[in-house]
Coordinates of C-alpha atoms and ligand atoms in Angstrom, one line a residue:
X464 CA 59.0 148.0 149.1
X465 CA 61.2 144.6 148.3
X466 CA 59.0 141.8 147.3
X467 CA 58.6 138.6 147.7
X468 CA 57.4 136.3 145.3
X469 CA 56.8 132.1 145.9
X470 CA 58.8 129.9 143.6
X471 CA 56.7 126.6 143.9
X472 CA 53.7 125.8 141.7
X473 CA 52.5 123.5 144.6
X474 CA 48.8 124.9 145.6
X475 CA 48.8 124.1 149.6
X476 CA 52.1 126.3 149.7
X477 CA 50.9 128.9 147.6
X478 CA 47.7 129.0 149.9
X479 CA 49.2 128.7 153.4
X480 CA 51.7 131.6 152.4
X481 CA 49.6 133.7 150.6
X482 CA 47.6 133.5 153.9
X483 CA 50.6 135.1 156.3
X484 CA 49.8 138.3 153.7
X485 CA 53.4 138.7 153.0
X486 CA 54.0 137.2 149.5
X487 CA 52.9 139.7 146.3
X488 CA 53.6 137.0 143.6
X489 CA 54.4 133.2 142.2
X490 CA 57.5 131.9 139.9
X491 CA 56.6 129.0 138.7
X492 CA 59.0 127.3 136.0
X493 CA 58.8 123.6 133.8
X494 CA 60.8 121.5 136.6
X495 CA 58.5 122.9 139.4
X496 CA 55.4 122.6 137.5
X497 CA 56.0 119.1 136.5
X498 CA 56.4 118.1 140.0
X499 CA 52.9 118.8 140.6
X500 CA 51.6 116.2 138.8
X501 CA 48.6 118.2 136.5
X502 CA 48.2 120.1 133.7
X503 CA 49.7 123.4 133.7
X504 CA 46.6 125.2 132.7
X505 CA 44.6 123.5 135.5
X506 CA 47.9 124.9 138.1
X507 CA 48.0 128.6 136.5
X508 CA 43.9 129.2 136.9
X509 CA 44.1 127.7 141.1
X510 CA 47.3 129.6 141.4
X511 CA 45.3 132.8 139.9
X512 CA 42.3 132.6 142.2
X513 CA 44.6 132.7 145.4
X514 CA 47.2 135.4 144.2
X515 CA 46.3 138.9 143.6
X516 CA 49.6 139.4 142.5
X517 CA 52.1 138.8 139.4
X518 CA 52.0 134.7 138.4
X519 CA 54.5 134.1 136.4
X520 CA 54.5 131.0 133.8
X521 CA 56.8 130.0 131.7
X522 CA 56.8 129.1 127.8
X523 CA 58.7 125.8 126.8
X524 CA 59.3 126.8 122.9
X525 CA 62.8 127.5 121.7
X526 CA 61.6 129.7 118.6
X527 CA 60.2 132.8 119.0
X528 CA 57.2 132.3 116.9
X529 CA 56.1 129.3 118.9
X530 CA 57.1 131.7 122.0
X531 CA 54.6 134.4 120.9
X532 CA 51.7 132.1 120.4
X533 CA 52.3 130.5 123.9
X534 CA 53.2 133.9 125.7
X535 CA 49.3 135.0 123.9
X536 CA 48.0 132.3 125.0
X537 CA 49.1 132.5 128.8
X538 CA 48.6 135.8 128.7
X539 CA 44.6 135.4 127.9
X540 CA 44.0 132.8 130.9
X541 CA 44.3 135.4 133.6
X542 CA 45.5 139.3 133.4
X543 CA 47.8 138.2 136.4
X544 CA 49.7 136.1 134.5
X545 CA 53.4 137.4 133.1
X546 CA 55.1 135.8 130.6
X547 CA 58.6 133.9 131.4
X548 CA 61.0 133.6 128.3
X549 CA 64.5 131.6 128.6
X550 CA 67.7 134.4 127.5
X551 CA 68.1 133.4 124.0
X552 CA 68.1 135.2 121.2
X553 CA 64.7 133.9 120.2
X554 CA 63.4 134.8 123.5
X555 CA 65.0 138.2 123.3
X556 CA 63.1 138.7 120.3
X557 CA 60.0 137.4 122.0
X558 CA 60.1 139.4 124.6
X559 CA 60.3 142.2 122.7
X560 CA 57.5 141.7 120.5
X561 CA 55.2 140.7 124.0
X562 CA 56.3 144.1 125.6
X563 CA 54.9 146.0 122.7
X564 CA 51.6 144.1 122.7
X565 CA 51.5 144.8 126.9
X566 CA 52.5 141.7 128.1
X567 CA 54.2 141.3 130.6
X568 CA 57.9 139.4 130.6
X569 CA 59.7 137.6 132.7
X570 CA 63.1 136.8 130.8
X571 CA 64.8 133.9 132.9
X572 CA 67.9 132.0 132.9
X573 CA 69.8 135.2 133.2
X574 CA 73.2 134.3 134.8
X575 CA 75.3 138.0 133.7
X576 CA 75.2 141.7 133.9
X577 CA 74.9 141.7 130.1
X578 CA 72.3 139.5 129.5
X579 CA 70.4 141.2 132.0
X580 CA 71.2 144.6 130.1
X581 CA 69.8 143.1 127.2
X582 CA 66.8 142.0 128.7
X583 CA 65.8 145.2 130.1
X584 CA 66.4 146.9 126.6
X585 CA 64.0 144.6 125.3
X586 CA 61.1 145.7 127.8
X587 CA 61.2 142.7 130.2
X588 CA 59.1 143.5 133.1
X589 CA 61.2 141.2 135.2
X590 CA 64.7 139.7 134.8
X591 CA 65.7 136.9 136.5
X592 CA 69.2 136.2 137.5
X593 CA 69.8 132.6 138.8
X594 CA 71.7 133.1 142.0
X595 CA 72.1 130.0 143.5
X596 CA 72.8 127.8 140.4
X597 CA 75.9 130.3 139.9
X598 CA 76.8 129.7 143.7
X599 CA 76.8 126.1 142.7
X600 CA 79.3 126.1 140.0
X601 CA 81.6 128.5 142.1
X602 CA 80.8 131.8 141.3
X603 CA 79.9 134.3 143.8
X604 CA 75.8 134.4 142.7
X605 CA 74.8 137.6 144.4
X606 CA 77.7 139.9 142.8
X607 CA 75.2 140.2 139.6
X608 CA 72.9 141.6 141.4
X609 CA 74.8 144.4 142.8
X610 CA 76.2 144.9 138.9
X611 CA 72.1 144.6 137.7
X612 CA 70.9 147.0 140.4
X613 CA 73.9 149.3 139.3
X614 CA 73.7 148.8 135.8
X615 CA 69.7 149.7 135.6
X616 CA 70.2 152.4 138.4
X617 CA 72.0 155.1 135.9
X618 CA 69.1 154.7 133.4
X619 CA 65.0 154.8 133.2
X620 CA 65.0 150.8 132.5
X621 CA 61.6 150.0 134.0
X622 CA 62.6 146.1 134.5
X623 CA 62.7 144.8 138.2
X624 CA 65.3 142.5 139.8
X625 CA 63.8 139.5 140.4
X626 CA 66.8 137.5 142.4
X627 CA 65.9 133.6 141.3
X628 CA 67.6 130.8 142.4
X629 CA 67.4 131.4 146.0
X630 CA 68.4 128.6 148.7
X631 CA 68.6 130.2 151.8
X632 CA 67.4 133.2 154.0
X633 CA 70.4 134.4 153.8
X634 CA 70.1 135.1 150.0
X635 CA 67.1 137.2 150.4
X636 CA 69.2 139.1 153.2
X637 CA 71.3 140.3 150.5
X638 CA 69.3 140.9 147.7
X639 CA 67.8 143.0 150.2
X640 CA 70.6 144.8 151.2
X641 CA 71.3 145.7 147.5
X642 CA 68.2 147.1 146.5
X643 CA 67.0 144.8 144.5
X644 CA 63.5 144.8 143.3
X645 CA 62.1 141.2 144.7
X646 CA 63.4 138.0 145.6
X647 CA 61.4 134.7 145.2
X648 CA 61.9 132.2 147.2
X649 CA 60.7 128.8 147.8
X650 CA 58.4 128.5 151.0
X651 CA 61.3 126.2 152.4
X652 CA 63.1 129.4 152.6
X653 CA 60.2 131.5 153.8
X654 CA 59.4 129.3 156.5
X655 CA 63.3 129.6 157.7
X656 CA 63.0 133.5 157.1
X657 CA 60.2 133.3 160.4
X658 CA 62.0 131.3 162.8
X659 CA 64.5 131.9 165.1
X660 CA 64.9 129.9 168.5
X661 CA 65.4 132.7 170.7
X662 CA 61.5 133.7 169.4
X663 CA 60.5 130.1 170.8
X664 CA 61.5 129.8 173.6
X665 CA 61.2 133.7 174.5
X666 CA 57.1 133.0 173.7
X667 CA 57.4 129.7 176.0
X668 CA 59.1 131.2 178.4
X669 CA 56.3 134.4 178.4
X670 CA 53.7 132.0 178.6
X671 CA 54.7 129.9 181.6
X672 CA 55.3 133.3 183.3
X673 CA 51.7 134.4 182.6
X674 CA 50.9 131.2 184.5
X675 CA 52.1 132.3 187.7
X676 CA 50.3 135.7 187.2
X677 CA 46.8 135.9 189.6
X678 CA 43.8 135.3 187.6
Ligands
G3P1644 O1 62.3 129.7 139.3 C1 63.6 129.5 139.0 C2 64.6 129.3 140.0 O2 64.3 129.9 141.2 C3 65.1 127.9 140.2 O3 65.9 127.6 141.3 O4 66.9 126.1 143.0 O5 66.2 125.2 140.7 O6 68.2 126.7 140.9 P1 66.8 126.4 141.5

């Protein structure tokens, strides 16, 4: 089954689309967390309450001691929560370690095949390619994830494809189409992914014919 994950740490989008029943996780990264306003604890606990699902927070250190110690520390607010570590070499490292202790990894920021390959040798549980920031400086964002997909494909690499990035449905129509594990998306996208205007007025058009109809 593809997945789809929320990438917003905002609490009345995480409710209202956790309530359709159709979202198994949350992204949540620095930028979007710092739009919210409140401490990032605080976020993570709410966010954990409403999602039975991966919640995925991210560490802001750059070495990977100070990684581990955060990644622990996320790690023991909520058994939901997966770690997310930026593709350095520190966080490679970090990753590592965290795998072996059975936490789970998210490494982000992952913008080629190869640092995707790396990830996955390290025991991420996610990797997260940043499609539409490569769209944005002219490359063609959704190639890597045919190249991931394909890559993993030939070998046991338990790490899922978790398409980042995403601006528009049509994004998650093609990660779809190439297999890949889960796409998050922010609830923007998802409400754009329900509508179409043919469904409107089809329903309007149902329900002034039922009007007619003898009761
Ligand atoms: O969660 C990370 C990623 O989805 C960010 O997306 O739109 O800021 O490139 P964007």
């Amino acid at each position: 089954m593809m997945k789809l994950f929320l990438d917003t740490a905002n609490i009345d989008e995480i409710r209202e689309a956790w309530n359709w029943g159709v979202i198994d996780g949350v992204t949540t990264n620095p930028s979007l967390v710092s739009k919210e306003g409140r401490k990032f604890e605080d976020v993570l606990r709410e966010v954990c309450k409403i999602v039975d699902g991966p919640v995925n927070a991210e560490v802001v250190s750059t070495e990977c001691e100070g990684m581990l110690k955060e990644g622990r520390a996320l790690a023991k607010i909520n058994r939901r929560i997966v770690v997310k570590v930026p593709m350095t070499s520190e966080g490679i490292k970090a990753t590592k370690t965290l795998s072996s202790e059975a936490i789970r990894t998210n490494v982000t920021l992952v913008f080629s095949p190869n640092q995707a390959l790396l990830a996955a040798k390290a025991g991420a549980t996610f990797v997260s390619p940043f499609i539409g920031r490569l769209d944005d400086v002219g490359n063609e964002g959704m190639q890597i994830i045919g190249d991931i997909v394909t890559m993993y494909s030939h070998y046991s690499y338990r790490t899922e494809v978790l398409v980042a990035s995403v601006r528009h449905p049509i994004h998650v129509i093609q990660a779809a189409k190439l297999g890949a594990h889960i796409a998050t998306i922010p609830f923007s996208v998802l409400k754009w992914m329900l509508k179409h205007p043919l469904t409107d007025t089809g329903l309007d058009r149902f329900l002034k014919d039922w009007e007619r109809v003898p009761k």
